[in-house]
Short mmCIF file of C-alpha atoms in Angstrom, two decimals:
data_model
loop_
_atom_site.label_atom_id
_atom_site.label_comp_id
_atom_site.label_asym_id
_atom_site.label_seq_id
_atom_site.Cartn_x
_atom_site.Cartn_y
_atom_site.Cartn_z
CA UNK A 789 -21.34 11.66 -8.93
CA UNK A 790 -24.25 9.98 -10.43
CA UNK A 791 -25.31 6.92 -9.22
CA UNK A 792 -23.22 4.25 -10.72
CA UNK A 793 -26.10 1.35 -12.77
CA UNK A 794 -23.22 -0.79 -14.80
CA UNK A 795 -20.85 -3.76 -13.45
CA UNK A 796 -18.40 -2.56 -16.69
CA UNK A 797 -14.31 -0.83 -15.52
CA UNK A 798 -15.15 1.69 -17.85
CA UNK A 799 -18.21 2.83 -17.18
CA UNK A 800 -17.18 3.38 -13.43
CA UNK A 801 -13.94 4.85 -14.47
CA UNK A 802 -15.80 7.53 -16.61
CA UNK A 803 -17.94 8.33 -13.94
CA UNK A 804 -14.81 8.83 -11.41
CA UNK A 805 -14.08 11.60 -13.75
CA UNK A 806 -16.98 12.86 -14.64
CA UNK A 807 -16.97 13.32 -10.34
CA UNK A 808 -13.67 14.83 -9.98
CA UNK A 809 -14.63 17.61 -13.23
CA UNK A 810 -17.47 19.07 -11.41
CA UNK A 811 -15.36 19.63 -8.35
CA UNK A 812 -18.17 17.95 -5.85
CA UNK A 813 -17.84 14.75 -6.25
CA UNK A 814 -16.18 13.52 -2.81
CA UNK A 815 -19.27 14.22 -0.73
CA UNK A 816 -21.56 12.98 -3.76
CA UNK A 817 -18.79 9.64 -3.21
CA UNK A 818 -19.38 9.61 0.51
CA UNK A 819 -23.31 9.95 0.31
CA UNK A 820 -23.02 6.85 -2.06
CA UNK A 821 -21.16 4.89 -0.01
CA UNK A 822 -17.16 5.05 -1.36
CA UNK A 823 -13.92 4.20 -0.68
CA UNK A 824 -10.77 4.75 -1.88
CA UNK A 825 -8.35 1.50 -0.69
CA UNK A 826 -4.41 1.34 -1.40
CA UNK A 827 -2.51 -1.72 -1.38
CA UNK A 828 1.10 -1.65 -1.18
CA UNK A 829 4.19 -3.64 0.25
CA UNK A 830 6.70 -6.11 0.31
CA UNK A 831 7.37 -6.78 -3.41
CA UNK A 832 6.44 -10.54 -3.92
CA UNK A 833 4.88 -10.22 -0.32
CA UNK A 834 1.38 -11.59 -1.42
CA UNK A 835 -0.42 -8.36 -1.97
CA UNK A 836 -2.82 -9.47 -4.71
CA UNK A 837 -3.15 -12.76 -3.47
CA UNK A 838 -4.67 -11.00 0.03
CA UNK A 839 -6.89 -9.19 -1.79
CA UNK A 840 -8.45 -11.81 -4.24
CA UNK A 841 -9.01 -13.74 -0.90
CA UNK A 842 -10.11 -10.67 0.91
CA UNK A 843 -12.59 -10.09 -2.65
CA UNK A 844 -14.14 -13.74 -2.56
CA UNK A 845 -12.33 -14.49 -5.97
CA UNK A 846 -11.01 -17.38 -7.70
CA UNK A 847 -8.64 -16.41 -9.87
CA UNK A 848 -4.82 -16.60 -10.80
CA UNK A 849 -2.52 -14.07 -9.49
CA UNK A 850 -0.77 -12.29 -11.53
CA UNK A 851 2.79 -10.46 -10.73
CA UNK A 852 1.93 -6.50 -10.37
CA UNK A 853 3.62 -4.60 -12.39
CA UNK A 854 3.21 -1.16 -11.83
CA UNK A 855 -0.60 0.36 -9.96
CA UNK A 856 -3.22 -1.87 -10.43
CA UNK A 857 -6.92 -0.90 -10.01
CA UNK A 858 -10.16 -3.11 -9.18
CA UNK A 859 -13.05 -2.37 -7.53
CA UNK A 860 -15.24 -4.28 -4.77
CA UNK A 861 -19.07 -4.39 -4.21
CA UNK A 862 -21.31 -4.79 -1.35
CA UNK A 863 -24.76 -4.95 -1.20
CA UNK A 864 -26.58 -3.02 1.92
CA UNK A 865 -29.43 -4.35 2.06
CA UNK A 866 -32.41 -5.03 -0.63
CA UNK A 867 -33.29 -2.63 -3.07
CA UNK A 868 -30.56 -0.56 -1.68
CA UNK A 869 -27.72 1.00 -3.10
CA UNK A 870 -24.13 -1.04 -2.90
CA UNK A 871 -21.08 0.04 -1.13
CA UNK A 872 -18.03 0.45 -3.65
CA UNK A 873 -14.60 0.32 -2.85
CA UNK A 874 -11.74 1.58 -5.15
CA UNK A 875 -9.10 -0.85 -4.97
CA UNK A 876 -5.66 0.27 -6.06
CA UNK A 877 -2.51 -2.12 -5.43
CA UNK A 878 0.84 -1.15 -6.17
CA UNK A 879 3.81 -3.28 -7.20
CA UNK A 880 7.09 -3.20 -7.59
CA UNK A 881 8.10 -3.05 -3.80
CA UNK A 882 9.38 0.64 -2.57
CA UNK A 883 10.59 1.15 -6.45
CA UNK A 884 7.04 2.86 -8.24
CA UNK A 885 6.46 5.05 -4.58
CA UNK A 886 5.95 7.99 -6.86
CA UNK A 887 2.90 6.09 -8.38
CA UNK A 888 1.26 6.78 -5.21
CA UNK A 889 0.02 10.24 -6.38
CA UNK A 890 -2.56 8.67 -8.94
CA UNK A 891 -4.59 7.05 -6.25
CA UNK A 892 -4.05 10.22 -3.74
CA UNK A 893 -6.06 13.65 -4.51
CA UNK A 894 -7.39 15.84 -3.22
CA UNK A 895 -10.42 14.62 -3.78
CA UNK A 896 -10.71 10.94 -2.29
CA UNK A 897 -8.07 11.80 0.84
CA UNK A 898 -10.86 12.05 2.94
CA UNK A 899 -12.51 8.77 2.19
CA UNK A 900 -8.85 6.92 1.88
CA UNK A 901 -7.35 4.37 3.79
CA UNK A 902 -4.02 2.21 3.15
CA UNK A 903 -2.92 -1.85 3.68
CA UNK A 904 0.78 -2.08 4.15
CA UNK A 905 1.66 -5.95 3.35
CA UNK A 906 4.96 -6.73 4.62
CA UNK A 907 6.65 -10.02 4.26
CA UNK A 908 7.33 -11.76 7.62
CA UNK A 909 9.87 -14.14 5.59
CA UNK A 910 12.00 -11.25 4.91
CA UNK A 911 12.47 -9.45 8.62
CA UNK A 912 16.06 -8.14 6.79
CA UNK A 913 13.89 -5.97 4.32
CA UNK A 914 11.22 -5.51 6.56
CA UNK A 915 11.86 -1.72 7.98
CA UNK A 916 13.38 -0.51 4.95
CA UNK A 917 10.35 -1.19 2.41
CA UNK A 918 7.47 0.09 5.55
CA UNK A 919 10.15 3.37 6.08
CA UNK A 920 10.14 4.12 1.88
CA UNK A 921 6.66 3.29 1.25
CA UNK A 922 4.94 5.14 4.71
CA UNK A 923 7.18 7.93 4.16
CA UNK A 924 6.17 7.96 0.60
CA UNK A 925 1.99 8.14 1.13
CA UNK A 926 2.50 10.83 4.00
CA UNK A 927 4.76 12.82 1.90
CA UNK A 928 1.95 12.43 -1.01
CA UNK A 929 -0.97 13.13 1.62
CA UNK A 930 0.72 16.43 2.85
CA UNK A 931 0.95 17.43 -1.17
CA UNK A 932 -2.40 16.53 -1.73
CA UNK A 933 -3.91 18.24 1.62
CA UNK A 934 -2.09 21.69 0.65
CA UNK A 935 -4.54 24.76 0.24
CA UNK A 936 -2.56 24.96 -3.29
CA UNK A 937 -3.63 21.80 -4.47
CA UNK A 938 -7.26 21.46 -3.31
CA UNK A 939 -7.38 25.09 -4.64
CA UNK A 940 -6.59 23.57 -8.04
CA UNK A 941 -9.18 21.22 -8.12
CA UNK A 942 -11.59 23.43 -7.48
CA UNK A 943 -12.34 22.85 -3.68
CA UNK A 944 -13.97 25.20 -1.58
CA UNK A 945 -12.44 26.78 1.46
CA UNK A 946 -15.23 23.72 3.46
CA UNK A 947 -13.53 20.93 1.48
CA UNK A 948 -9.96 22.10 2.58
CA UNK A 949 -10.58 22.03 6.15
CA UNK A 950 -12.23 19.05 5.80
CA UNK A 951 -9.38 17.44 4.17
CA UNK A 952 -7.18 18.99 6.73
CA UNK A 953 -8.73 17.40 9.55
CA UNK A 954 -8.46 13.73 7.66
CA UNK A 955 -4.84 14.43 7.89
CA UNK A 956 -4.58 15.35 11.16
CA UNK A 957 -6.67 12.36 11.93
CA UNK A 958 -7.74 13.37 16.02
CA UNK A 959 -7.76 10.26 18.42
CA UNK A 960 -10.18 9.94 21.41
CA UNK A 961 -9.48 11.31 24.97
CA UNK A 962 -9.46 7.78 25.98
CA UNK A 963 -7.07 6.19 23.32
CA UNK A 964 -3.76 4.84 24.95
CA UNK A 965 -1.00 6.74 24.62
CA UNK A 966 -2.42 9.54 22.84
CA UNK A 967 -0.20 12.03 23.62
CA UNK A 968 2.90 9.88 22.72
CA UNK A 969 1.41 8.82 19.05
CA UNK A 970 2.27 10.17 15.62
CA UNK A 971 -1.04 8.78 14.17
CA UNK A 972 -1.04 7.89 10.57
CA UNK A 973 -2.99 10.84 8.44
CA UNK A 974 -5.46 8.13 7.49
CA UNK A 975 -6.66 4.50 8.56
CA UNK A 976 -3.69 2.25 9.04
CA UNK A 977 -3.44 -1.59 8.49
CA UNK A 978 -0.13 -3.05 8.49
CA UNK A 979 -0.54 -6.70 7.42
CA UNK A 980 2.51 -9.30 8.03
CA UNK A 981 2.05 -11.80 5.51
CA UNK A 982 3.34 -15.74 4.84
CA UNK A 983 3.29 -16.02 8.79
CA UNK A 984 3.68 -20.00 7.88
CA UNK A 985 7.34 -19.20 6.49
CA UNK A 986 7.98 -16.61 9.46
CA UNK A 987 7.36 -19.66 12.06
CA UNK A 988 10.32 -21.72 10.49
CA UNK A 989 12.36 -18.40 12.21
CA UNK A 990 14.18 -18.69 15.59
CA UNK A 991 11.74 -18.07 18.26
CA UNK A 992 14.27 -14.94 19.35
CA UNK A 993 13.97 -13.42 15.58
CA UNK A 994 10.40 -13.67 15.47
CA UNK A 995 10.17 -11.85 18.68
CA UNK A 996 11.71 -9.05 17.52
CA UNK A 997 10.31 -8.66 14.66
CA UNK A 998 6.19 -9.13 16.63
CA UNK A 999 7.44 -6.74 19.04
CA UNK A 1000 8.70 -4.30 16.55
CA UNK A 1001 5.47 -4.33 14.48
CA UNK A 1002 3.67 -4.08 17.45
CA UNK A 1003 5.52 -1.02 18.15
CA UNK A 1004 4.94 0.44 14.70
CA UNK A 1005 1.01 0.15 14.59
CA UNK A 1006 0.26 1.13 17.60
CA UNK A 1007 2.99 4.46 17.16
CA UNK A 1008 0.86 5.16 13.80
CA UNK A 1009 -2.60 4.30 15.65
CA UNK A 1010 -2.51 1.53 13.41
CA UNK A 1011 -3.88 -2.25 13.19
CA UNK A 1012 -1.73 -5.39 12.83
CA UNK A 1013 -2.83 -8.43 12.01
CA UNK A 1014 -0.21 -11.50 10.97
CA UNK A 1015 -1.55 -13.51 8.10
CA UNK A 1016 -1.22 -16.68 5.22
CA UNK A 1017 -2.92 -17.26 2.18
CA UNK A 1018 -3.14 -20.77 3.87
CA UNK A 1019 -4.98 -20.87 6.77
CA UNK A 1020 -8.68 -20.06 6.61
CA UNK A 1021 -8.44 -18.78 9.72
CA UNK A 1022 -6.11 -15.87 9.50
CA UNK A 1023 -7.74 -15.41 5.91
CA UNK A 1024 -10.82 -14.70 7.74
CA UNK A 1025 -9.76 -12.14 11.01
CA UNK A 1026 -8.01 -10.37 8.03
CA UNK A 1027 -10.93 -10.03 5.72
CA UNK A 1028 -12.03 -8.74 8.31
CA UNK A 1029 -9.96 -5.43 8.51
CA UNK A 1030 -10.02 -5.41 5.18
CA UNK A 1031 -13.88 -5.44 5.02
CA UNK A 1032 -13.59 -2.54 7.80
CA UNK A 1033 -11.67 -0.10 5.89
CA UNK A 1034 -13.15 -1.10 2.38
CA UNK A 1035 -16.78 -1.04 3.30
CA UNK A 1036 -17.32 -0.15 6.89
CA UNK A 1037 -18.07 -3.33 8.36
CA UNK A 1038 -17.42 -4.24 12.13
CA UNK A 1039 -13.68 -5.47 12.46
CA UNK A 1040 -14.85 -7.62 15.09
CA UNK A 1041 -13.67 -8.49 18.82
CA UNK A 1042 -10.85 -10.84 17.97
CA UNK A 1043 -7.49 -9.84 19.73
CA UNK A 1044 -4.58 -11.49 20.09
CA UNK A 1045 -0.89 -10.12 21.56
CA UNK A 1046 0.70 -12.95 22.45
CA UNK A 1047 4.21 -13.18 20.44
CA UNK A 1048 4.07 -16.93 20.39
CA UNK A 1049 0.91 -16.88 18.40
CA UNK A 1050 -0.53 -14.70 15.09
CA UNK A 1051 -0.93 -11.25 16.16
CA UNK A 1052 -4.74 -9.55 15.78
CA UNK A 1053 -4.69 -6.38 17.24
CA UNK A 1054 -7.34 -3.60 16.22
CA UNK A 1055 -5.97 0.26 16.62
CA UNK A 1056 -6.52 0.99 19.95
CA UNK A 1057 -6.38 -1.97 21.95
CA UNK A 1058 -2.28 -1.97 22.64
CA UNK A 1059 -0.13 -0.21 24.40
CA UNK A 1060 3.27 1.42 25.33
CA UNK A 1061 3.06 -0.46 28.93
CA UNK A 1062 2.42 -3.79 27.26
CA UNK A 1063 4.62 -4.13 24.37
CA UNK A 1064 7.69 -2.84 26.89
CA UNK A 1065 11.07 -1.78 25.56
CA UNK A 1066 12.58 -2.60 22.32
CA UNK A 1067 13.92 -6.47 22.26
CA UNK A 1068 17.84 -6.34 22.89
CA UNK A 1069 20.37 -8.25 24.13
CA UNK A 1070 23.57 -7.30 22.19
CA UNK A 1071 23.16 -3.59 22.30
CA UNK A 1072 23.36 -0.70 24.96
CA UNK A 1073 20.30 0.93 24.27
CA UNK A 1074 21.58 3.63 26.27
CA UNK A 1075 24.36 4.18 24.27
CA UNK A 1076 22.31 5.05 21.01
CA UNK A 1077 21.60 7.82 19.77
CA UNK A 1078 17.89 8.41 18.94
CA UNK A 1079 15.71 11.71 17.49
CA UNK A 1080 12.54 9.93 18.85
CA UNK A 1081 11.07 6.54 19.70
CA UNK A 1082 10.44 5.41 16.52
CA UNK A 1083 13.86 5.77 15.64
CA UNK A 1084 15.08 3.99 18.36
CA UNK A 1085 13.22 0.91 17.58
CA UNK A 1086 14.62 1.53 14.27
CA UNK A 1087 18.45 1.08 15.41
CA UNK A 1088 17.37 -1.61 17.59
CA UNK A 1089 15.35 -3.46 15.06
CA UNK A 1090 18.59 -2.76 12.45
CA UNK A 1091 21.45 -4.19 14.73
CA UNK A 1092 19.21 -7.37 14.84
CA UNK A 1093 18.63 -7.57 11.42
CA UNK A 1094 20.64 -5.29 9.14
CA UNK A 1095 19.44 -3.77 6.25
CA UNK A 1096 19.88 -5.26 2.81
CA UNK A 1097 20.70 -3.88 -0.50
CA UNK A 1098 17.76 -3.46 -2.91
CA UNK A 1099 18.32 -3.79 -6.74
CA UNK A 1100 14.56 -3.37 -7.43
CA UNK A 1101 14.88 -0.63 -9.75
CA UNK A 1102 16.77 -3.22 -12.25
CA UNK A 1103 15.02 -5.51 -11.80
CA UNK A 1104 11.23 -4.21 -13.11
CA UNK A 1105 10.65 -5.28 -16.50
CA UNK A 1106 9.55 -3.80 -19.85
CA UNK A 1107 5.66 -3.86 -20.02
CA UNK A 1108 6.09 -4.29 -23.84
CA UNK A 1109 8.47 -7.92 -23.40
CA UNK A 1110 5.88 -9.01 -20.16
CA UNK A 1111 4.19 -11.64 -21.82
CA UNK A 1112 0.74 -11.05 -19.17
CA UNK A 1113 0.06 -8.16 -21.18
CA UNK A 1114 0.63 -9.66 -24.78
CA UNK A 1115 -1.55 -8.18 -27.30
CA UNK A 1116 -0.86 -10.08 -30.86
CA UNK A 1117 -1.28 -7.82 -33.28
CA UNK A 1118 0.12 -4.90 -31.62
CA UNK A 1119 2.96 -6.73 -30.38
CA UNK A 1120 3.65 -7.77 -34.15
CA UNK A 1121 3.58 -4.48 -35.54
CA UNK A 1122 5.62 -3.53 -32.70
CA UNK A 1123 7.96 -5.82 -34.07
CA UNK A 1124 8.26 -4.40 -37.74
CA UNK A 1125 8.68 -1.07 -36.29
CA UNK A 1126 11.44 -2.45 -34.50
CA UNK A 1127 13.68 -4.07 -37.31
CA UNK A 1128 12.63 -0.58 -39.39
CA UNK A 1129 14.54 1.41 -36.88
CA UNK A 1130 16.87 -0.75 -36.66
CA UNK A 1131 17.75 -0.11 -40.43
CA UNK A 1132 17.41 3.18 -40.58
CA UNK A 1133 19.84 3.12 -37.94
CA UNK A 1134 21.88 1.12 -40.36
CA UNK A 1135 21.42 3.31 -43.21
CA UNK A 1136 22.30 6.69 -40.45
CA UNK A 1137 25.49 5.20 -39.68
CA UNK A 1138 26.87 4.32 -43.05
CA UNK A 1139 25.42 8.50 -44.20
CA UNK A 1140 27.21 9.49 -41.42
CA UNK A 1141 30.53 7.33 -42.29
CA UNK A 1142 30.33 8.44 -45.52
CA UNK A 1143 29.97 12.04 -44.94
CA UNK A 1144 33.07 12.00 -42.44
CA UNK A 1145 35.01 10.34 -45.54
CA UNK A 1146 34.53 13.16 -48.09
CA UNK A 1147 35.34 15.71 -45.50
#
């Protein structure tokens, strides 16, 4: 890919494709410092607002409507050439999942990594929108990882095994718990957002639902980190992940487990022995009936806070009545094409009366 000289969308966009045509551009994307992030989550869970913060930019969020893409620089050093990140957020909640196949290919899996926001207000829709929209980027990474698919656009027999060993991401000899893990096919970050609603919980609920997460990330060789748009300091440990995964920068030393407190914890530093057995007092664990662990927190996690009913499907709007994306002219000769349907609808109906009348 050539080496990218313009701050304009456009310009960077044509050049993504220009990369993916000639069938080499992923290690030309590497060399040049690259990354492909995706934002998803809790719908109305503070995704963009994270990553404006995360971004260093004042400006007013906007509701997401469908896949949204930015991009982030960083300079190296000077007279060097700047990291970019590709920055793709998607809205909508677990509704637009299947959206998730623009921002996976073949081509970018290996230099991929994904931010799950998940509202910490919410704990009753928590496991239900991380279950839909995990399930939904693994299911899209083992699609886009197939020797079919890389065949098609045009990789080598090199790039498939290459992208086969991004998803079967191998953990250190040393990792905790490495033979009991079902690590993510590529870099994890759950984030648990508006932790300044999720303290107004009962201390029991809240315990649950750290315990649980903690459970999650470190099952998916994952980091957690529990933030809110306001509090600098949380703002800051979780720029730093994001920095991490979007440029490469050091995630720092900052750890924190303690339930009572906001939970930093960077892939690697938890464990099995420390977060202990699922949080229950009203159900026999033994008594439940489990395919694996995962699924045993899941029951667990369920019976304190059952599931609830989604209607996010009817709720998404039209794109053409969303008045964010209101383009004047267009939307007045949008209009007139309107009512002139609407007539010859009119005029259809009465051809079609008529014709039924002389028959």
């Amino acid at each position: 890919m050539p080496k990218i000289s313009t701050d304009t969308l456009w310009e960077q966009a044509a050049s993504e494709v220009k990369g993916r045509e000639s069938g080499s551009g992923e290690e030309e994307r590497e060399a040049a410092g690259e990354r492909n992030v995706l934002l998803l989550g809790s719908k109305t869970g503070g995704k963009t607002s994270i990553l404006l913060r995360c971004l260093d930019r004042d400006e007013m969020t906007k509701p997401t409507l469908a896949l949204e893409y930015t991009f982030g620089r960083r300079a190296r050093g000077h007279n060097t050439p700047k990291d970019i990140a590709h920055l793709w957020e998607l809205g909508g909640g677990t509704s637009l999942s299947d959206l998730t196949q623009i921002p996976i290919t073949p081509l970018n899996v290996r230099s991929l990594s994904v931010i799950l926001v998940l509202d910490l207000s919410r704990p009753n829709e928590l496991w239900t929108t991380m279950e839909r929209l995990l399930g939904a980027v693994q299911s899209r990474l083992e699609k886009a990882c197939s020797p079919q698919r890389t065949a098609k656009h045009g990789a080598g027999a090199k790039q498939q095994a290459s992208l086969q060993e991004a998803a079967e991401r191998v953990l250190p000899k040393d990792y905790p718990d490495r033979e009991l893990l079902s690590p993510f096919p590529v870099p994890l970050l759950i984030i648990g957002s508006k932790y300044d609603l999720f303290q107004e919980l009962e201390s029991e609920m809240r315990k649950v639902v750290s315990k649980t997460l903690r459970f999650v990330s470190h099952y998916y060789a994952a980091s957690l980190v529990f933030t809110s748009i306001k509090s600098e300091n949380l703002m800051s440990k979780t720029k730093s992940f994001f920095s991490h995964l979007a440029f490469g920068l050091d995630r720092g030393t900052s750890v924190s487990l303690d339930p009572t407190k906001p939970l930093v914890i960077r892939a690697g530093t938890d464990s099995f022995s420390q977060i202990g057995s699922p949080p229950t007092t009203d159900v026999d664990i033994g008594s439940l009936r489990a395919r694996n662990p995962l699924d045993l927190w899941k029951k667990v996690y369920e019976s304190a806070f059952p599931a609830e009913s989604t209607s996010e499907h009817r709720e998404l709007k039209d794109p053409a009545t969303d008045p964010q994306y209101g383009e004047p002219q267009i939307d007045a000769m949008r209009a007139q094409k309107d009512q002139e349907l609407e007539q010859y609808k009119r005029n259809a109906a009465k051809s079609w009366k008529a014709l039924e009348l002389e028959t």
